[in-house]
Short mmCIF file of C-alpha atoms in Angstrom, two decimals:
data_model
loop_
_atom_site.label_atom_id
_atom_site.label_comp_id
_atom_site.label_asym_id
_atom_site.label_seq_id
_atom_site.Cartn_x
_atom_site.Cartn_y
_atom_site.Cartn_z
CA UNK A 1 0.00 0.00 0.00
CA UNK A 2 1.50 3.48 -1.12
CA UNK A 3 0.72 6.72 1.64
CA UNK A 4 -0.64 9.40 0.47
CA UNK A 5 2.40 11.49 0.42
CA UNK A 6 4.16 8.87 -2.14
CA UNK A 7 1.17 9.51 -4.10
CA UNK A 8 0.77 13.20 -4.42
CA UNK A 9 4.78 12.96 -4.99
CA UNK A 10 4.71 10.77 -7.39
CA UNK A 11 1.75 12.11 -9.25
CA UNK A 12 3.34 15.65 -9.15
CA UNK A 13 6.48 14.50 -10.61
CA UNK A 14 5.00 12.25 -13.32
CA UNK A 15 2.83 15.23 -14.52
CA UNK A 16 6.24 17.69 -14.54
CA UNK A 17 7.89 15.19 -16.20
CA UNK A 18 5.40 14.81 -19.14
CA UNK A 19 4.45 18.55 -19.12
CA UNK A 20 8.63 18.81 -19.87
CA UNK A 21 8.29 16.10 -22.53
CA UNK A 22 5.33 17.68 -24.43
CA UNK A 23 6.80 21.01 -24.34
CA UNK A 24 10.12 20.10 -25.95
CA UNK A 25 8.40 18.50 -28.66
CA UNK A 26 5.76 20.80 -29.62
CA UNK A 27 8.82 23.98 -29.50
CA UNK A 28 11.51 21.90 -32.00
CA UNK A 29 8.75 20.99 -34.13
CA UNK A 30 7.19 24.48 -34.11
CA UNK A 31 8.65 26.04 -37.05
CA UNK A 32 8.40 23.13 -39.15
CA UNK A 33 4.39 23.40 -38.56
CA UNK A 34 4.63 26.66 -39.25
CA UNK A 35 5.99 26.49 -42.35
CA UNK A 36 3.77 23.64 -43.69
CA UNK A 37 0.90 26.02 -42.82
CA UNK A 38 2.84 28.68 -44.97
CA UNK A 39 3.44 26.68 -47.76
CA UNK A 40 -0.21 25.57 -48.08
CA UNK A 41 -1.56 28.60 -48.57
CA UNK A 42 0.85 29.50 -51.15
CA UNK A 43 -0.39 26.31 -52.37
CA UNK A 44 -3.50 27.25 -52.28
CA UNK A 45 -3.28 30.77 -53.88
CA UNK A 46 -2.13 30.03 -56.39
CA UNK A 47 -4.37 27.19 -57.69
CA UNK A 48 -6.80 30.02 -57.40
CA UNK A 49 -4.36 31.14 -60.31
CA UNK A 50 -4.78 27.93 -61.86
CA UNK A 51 -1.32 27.21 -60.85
CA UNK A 52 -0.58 23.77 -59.77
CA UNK A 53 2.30 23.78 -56.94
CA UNK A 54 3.39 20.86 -54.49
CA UNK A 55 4.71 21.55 -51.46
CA UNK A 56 8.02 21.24 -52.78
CA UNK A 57 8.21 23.95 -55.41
CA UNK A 58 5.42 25.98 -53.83
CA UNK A 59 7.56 28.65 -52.34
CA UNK A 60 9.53 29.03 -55.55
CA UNK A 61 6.40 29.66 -57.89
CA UNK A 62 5.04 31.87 -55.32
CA UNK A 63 7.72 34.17 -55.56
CA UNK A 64 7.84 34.09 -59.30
CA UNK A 65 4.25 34.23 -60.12
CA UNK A 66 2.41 36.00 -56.85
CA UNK A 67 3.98 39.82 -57.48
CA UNK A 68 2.06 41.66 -55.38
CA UNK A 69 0.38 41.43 -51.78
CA UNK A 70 -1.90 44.05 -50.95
CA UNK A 71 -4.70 44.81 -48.43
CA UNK A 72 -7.51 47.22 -48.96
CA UNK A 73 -10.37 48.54 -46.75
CA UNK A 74 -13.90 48.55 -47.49
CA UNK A 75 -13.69 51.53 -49.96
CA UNK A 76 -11.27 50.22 -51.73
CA UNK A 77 -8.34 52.14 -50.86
CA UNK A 78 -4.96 50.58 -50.22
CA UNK A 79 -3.67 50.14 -46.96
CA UNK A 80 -0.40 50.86 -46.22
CA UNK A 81 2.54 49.27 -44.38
CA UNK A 82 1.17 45.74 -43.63
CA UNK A 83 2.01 42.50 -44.58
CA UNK A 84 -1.69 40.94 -46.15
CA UNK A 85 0.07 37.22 -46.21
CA UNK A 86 -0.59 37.16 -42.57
CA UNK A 87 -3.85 38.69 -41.99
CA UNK A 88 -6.56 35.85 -40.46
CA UNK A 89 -9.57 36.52 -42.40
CA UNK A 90 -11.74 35.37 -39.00
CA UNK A 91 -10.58 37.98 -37.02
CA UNK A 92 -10.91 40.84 -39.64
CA UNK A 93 -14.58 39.82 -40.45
CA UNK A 94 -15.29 40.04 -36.59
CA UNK A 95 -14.50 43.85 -36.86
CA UNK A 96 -16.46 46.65 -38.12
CA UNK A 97 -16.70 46.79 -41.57
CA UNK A 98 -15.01 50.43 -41.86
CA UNK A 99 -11.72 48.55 -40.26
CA UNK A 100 -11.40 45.47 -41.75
CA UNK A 101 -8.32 44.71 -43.76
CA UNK A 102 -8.55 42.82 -47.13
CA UNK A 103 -6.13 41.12 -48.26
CA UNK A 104 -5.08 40.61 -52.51
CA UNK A 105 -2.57 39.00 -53.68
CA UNK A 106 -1.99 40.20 -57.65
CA UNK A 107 -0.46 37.25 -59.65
CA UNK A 108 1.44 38.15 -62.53
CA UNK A 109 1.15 35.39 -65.52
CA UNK A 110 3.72 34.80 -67.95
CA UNK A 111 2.53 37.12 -70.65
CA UNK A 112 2.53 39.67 -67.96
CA UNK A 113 -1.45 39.29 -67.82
CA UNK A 114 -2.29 39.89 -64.15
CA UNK A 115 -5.12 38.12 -61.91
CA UNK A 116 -6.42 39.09 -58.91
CA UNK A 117 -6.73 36.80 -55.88
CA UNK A 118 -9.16 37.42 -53.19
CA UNK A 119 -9.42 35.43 -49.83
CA UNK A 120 -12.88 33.90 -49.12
CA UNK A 121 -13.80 32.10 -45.76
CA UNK A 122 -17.19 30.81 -44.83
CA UNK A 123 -19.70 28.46 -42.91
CA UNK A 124 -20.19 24.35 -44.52
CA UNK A 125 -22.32 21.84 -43.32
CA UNK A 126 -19.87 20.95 -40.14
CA UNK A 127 -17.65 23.30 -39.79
CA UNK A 128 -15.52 26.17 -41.38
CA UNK A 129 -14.97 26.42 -44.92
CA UNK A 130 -12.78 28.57 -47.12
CA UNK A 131 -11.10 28.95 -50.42
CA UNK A 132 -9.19 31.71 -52.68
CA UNK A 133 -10.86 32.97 -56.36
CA UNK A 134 -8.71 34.36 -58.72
CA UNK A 135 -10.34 37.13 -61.31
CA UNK A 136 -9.09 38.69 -64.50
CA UNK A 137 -7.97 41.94 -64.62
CA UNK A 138 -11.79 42.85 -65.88
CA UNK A 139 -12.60 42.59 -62.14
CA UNK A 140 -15.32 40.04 -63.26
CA UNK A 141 -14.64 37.01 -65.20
CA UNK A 142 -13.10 34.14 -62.65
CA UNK A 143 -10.26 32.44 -63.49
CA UNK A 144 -9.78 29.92 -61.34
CA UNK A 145 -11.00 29.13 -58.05
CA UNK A 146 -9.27 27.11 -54.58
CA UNK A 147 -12.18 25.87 -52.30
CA UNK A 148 -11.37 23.66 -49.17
CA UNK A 149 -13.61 22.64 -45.32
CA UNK A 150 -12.51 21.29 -42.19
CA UNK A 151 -15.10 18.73 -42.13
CA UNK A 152 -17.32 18.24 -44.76
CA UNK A 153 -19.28 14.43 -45.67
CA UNK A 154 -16.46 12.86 -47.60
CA UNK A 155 -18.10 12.38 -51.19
CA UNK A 156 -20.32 14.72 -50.69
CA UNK A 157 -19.48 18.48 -49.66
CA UNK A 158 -15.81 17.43 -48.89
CA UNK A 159 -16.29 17.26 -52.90
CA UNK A 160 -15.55 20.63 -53.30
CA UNK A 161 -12.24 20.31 -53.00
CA UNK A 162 -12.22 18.80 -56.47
CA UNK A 163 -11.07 20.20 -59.82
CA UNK A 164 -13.87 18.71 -60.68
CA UNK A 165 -16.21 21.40 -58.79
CA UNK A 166 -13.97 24.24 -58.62
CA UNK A 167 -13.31 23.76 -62.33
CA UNK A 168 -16.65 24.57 -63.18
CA UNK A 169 -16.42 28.18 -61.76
CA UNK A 170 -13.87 29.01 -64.56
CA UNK A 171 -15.16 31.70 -66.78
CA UNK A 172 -18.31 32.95 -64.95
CA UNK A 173 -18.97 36.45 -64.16
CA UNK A 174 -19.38 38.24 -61.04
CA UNK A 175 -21.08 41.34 -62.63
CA UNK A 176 -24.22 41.14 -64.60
CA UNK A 177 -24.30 43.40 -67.82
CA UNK A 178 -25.88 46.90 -66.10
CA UNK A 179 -22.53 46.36 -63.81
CA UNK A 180 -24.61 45.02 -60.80
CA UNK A 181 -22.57 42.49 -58.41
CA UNK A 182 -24.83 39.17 -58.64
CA UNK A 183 -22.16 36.77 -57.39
CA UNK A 184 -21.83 33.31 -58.73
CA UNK A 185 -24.44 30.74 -57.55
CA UNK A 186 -24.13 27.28 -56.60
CA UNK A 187 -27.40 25.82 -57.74
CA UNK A 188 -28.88 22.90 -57.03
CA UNK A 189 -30.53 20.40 -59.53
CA UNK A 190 -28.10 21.99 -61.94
CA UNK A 191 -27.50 25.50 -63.29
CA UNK A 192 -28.47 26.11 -66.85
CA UNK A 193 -24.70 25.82 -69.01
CA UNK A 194 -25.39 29.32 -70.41
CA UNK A 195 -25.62 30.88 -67.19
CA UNK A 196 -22.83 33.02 -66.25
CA UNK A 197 -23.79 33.33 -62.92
CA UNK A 198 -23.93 30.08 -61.44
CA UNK A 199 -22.98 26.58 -61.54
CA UNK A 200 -23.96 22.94 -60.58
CA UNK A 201 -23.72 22.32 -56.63
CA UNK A 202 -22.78 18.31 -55.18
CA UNK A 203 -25.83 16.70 -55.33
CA UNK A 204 -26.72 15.39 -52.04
CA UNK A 205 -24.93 18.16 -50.04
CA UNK A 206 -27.14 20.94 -50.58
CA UNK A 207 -25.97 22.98 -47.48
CA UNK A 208 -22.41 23.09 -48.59
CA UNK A 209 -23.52 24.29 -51.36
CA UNK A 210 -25.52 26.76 -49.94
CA UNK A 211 -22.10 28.06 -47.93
CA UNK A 212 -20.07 28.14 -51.00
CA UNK A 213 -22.74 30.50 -52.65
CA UNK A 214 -22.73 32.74 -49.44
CA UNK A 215 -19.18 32.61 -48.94
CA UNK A 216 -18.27 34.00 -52.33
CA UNK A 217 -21.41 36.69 -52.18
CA UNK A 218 -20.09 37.88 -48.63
CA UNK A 219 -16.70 37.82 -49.39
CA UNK A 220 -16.53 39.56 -52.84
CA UNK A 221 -18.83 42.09 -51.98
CA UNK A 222 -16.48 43.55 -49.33
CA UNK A 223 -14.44 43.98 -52.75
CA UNK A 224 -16.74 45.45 -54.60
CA UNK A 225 -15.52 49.38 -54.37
CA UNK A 226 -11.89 48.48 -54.92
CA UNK A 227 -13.26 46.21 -57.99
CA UNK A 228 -14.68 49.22 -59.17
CA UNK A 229 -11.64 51.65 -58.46
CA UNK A 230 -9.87 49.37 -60.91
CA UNK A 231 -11.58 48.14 -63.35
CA UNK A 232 -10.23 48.75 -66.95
CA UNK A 233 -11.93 47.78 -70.04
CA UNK A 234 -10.29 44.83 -71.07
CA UNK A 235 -11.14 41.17 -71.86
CA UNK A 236 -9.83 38.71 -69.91
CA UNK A 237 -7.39 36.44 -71.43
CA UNK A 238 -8.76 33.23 -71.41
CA UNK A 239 -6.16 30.18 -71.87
CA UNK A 240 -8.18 27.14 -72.39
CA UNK B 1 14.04 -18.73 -6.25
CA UNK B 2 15.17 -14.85 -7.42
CA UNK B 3 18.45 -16.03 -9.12
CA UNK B 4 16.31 -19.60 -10.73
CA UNK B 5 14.11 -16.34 -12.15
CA UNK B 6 17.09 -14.20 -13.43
CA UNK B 7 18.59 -17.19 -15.15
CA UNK B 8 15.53 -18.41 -16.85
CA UNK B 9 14.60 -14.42 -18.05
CA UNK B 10 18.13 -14.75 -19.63
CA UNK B 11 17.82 -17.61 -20.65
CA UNK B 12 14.50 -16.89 -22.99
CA UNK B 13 14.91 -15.47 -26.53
CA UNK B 14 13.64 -11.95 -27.43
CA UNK B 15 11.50 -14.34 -29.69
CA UNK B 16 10.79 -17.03 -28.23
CA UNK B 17 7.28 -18.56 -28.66
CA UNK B 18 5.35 -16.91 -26.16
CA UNK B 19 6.26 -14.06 -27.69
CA UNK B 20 5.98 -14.56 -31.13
CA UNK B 21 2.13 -15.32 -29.68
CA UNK B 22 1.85 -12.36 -28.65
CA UNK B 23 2.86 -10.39 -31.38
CA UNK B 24 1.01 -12.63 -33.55
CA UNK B 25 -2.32 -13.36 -31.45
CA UNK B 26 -4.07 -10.25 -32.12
CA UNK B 27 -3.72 -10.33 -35.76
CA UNK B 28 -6.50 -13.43 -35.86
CA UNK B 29 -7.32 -15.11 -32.58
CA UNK B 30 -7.35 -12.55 -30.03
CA UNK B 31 -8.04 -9.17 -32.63
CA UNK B 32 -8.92 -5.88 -30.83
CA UNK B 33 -11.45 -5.32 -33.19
CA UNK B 34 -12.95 -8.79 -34.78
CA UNK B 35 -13.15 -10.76 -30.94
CA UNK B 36 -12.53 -8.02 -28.75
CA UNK B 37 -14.59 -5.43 -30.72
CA UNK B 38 -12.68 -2.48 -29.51
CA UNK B 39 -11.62 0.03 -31.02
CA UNK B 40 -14.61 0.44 -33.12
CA UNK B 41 -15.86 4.31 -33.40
CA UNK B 42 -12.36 5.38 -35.47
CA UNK B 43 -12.81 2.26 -37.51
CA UNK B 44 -15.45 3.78 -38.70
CA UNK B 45 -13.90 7.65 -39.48
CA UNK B 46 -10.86 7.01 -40.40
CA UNK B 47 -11.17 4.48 -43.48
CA UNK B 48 -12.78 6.20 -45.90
CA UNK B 49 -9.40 6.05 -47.90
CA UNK B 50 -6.23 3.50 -47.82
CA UNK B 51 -3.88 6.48 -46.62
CA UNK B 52 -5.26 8.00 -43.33
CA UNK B 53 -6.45 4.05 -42.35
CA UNK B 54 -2.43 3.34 -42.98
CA UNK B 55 -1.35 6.57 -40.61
CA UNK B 56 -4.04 5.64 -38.02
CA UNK B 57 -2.83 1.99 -37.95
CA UNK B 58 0.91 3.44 -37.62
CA UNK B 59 -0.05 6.11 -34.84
CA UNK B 60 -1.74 3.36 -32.82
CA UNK B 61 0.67 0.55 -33.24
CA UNK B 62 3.40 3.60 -31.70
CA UNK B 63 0.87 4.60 -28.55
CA UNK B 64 0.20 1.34 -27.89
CA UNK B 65 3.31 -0.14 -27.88
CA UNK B 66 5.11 2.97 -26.04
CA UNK B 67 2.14 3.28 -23.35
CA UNK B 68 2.51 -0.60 -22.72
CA UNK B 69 6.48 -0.62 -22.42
CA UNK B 70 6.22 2.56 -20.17
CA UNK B 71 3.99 1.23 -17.82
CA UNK B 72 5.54 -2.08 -17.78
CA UNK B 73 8.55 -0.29 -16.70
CA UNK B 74 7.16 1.57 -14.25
CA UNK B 75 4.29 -0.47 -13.01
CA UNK B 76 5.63 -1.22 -9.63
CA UNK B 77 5.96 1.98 -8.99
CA UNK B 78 2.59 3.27 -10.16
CA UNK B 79 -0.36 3.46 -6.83
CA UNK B 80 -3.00 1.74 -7.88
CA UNK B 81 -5.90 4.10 -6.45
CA UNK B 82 -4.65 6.91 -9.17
CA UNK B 83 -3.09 4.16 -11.59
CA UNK B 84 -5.88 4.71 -14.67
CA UNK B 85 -4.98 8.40 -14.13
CA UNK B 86 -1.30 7.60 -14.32
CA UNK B 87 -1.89 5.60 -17.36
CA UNK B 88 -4.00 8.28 -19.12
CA UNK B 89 -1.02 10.66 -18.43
CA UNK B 90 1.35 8.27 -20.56
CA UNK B 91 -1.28 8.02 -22.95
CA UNK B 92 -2.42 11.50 -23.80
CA UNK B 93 1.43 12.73 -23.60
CA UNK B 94 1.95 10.36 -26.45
CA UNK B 95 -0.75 10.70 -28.16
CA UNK B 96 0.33 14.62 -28.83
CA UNK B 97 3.72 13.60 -29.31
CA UNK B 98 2.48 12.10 -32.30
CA UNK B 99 0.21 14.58 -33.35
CA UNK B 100 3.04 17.05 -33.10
CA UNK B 101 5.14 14.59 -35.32
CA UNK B 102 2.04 13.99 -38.08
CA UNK B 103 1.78 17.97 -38.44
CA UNK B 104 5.36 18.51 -38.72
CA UNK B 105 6.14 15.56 -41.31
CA UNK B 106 3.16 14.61 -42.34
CA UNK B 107 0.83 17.78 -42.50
CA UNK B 108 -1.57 16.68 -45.56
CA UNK B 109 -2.32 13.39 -43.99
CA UNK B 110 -3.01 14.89 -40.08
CA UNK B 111 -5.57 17.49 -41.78
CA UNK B 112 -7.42 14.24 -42.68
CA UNK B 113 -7.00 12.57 -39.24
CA UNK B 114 -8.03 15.62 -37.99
CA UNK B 115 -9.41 15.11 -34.50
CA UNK B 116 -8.96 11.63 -34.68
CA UNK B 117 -5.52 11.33 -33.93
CA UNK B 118 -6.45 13.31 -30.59
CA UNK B 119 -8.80 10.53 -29.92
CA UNK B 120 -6.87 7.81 -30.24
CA UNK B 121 -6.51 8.62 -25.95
CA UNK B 122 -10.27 7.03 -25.96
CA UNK B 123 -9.20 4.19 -27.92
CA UNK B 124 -10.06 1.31 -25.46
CA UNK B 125 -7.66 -0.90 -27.25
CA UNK B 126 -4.88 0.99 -25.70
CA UNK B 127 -6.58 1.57 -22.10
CA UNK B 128 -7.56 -2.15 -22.30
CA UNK B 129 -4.37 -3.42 -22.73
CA UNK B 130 -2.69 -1.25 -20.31
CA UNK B 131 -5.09 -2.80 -17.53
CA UNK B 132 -4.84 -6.42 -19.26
CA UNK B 133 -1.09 -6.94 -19.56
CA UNK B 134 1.09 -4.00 -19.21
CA UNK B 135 0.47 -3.79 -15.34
CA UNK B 136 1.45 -6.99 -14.57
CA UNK B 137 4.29 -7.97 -17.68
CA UNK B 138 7.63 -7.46 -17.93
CA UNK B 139 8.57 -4.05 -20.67
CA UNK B 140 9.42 -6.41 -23.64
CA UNK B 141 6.50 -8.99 -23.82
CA UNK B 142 4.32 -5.64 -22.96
CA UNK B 143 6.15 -3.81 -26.03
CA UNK B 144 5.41 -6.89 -28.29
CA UNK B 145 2.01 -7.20 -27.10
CA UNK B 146 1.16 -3.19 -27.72
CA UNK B 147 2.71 -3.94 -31.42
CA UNK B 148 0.67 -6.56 -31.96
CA UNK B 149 -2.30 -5.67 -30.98
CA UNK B 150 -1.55 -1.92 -33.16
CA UNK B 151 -0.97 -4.58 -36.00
CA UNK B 152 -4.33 -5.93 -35.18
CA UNK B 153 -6.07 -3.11 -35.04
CA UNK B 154 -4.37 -2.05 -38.35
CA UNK B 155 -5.06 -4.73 -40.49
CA UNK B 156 -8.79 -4.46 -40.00
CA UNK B 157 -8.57 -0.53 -40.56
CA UNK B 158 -6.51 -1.17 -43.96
CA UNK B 159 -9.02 -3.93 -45.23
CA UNK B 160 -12.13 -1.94 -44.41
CA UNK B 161 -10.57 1.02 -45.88
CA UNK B 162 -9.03 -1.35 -48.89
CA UNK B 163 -12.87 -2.23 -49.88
CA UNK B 164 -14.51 1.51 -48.99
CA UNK B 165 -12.03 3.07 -51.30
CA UNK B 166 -11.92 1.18 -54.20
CA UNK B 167 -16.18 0.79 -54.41
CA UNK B 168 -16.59 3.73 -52.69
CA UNK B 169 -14.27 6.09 -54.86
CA UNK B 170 -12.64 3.97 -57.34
CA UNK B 171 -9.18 4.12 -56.31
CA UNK B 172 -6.43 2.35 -54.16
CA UNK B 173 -4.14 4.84 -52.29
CA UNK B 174 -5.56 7.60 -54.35
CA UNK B 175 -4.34 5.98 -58.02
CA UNK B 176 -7.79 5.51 -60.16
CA UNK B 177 -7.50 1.70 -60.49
CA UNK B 178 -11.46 1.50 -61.76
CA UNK B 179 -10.75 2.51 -65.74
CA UNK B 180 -12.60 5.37 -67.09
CA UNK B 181 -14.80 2.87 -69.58
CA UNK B 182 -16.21 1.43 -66.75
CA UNK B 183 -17.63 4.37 -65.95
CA UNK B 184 -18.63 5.02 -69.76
CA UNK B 185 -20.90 1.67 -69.55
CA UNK B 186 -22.53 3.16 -66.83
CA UNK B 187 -20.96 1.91 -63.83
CA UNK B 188 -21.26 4.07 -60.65
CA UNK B 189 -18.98 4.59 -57.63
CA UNK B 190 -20.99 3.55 -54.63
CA UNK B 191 -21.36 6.61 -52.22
CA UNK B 192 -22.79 4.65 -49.28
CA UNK B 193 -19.40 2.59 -49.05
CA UNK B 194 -18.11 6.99 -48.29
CA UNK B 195 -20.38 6.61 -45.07
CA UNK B 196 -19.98 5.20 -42.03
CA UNK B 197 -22.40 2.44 -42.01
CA UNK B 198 -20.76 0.78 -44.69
CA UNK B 199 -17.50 0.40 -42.59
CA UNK B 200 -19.62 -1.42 -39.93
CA UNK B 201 -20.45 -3.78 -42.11
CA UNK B 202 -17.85 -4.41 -43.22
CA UNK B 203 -16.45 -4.98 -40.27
CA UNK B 204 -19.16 -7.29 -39.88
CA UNK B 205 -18.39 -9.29 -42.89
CA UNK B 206 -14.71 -10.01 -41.51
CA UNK B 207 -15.85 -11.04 -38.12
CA UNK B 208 -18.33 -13.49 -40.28
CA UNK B 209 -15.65 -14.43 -42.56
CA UNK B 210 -13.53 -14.98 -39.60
CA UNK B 211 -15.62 -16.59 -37.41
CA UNK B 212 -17.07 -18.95 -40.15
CA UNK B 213 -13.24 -20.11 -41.00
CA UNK B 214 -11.59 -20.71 -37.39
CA UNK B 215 -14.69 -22.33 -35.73
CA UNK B 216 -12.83 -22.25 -32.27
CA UNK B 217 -13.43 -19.03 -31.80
CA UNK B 218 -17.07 -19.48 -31.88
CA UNK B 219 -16.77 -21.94 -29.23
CA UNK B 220 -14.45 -19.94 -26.45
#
């Protein structure tokens, strides 16, 4: 039989011990989570530019292809002096709207043809879901489009992950032809193939769906004054 | 008596055949998940695709085999009013370790894990044998029997996840192995075998399979 002294002893040092074990791990590995993070939203950013990176050669086409890193308030002025890799798109939507920082990232192709890449974060089915969509420099035609969730049915909404969903986006128009902003829609039962404005959702996950739609109306239409500010009449090169 | 002990602990190879049964015992006879059904709720998350099911099985088999050869060593030391709490400890403290590891080496495949990894402290494979045999073996039959019993638990995972991803998605390890004019004739990937249900029976198939082919086990 152990006292109760040997026990609180021994239960004290045990828990030091492992608190000390757990610590040193989680500090040397630090960085390298860090970084992964990094890298996979370069990743991400620039499939949005229809730019297929691993993590390997991520950084790399980053730096060649992503020339510019901008954020922009509500009116769609620039924002000095801040680094927009590193803003968290949570905490700026919790603010009011006057103050929130948006970031772009301006990726410059090989002809020198420029898309813009806006951030885009919303609500799925089970939890948190968020992407990147990259425009041509008519500030209305998308040109390619990064969607991913925390938690989404596999097969079903976790299906917008896909090239096969986010492909579809490619081409449609977030402006109607009087200049209004009508988004892009994720419909269900299918969109008609003529539409600009919207595309097929995942059948059977109809409220993913649903928070793809809302995410890109919320998100774009914080943009929608800086889309403005720029816009230039010209037609988008289109690739494919 | 103590030395007769010493010499016959010697004396015994690291492989000898009680603990080759060990290692070996909960891959068919004695399987966490087909007799003992533990294990059973991240069966059923975690095999949706070969890869993650592969991870889990690794992650496991490394908990369970650490926890139990910790323990071991340290069982005579441990009170046993507060010794589930001390095993928990050792359990949970791994079970970041790991996580820590997965996100630092292995960051695509932990984003799949997800929480799961976490949970893998709930497993009641690894609680189970920690009561069963760690507290009263010696470290290295402990450390065989935590690898074999991850093993066990393993196999099942990669099966189930073996037949969910290749009806369920048409691939095996993420290469499309069902060819595209399959599809053309109209063949369809089957979305229940994405759910969970499917895995559970599955996992009742096996234990049919299982039980139908070694009839002893009916019997015990």
């Amino acid at each position: 039989m152990f006292s109760n002294r040997y026990i609180f002893i021994y239960s004290t040092i045990l828990v030091i011990v492992v608190a000390i074990a757990i610590t040193l791990t989680s500090l040397t590995l630090k960085p390298k989570q860090l970084e992964n993070i990094r890298i996979e939203k370069m990743q991400n950013i620039l499939k949005a530019a229809n730019i297929n990176a691993d993590k390997n050669n991520a950084k790399k086409l980053y730096e060649q292809y992503i020339t510019e890193c901008f954020a922009v308030n509500i009116k769609g002025e620039k924002i000095n002096n801040i680094n927009a890799f590193n803003i968290d798109l949570e905490k700026e939507f919790k603010k009011n709207k006057v103050e929130q920082q948006l970031p772009v990232y301006v990726c410059t192709g090989k002809n020198s043809e420029k898309y813009y890449i806006i951030p885009i974060k919303g609500k799925g089915l089970w939890g948190p879901i968020w992407g990147y969509i990259g425009l041509c420099d008519d500030f209305n035609t998308i040109y390619g489009t990064f969607f991913d969730h925390q938690g989404e049915t596999p097969g079903l909404g976790a299906e917008i992950n896909t090239d096969k969903f986010q492909n579809n986006f490619k081409g449609k128009k977030i402006f109607d032809e009087k200049g209004e902003f009508t988004s892009v829609k994720v419909i269900k039962g299918g969109a008609n193939p003529d539409d600009i404005h919207s595309v097929d959702a995942i059948s059977g996950s109809t409220i993913t769906s649903n928070g793809v739609s809302e995410m890109i109306k919320s998100c774009l239409s914080l943009y929608i004054e800086f889309f403005k500010n720029q816009r230039q009449k010209e037609i988008c090169y289109d690739k494919q | 008596m103590i030395n007769n002990n010493n010499i016959t602990k010697n004396k015994e190879p690291l492989f000898s055949a009680k603990n080759l049964k060990l290692l070996k015992g909960p891959l068919n006879e004695v399987n966490p998940i087909t007799i003992q059904v533990l294990g059973i709720c991240s069966a059923l998350a975690v095999t949706v695709q070969i890869k993650p099911a592969l991870v889990m099985a690794i992650s496991v088999t490394v908990v369970v085999a650490f926890s139990n050869l910790i323990i071991s060593l340290i069982r005579n030391t441990i009170p046993s009013r507060i010794r589930i709490i001390v095993q928990l400890i050792i359990v949970a403290a791994l079970v970041i370790i790991v996580d820590q590891f997965l996100k630092a080496y292995m960051y695509d495949v932990s984003k799949k894990l997800s929480v799961f990894v976490g949970l893998i402290i709930t497993n009641c494979i690894i609680m189970g044998r920690l009561e069963a045999f760690a507290m009263n073996n010696k470290p290295w039959p402990s450390f065989l029997d935590g690898i074999g019993n991850g093993l066990g638990y393993g196999i099942i995972l990669v099966i189930v996840a073996f037949f969910r991803e290749l009806l369920g998605s048409g691939k095996i390890l993420g290469h499309q192995v069902v060819p595209q004019s399959f599809y053309d004739a109209g063949y369809i990937d089957n979305g229940l075998m994405i759910l969970p249900p499917m895995a559970l029976i599955i996992i009742g198939i096996i234990i049919w399979i299982q039980r139908s082919i070694s009839k002893n086990i009916v019997n015990n």
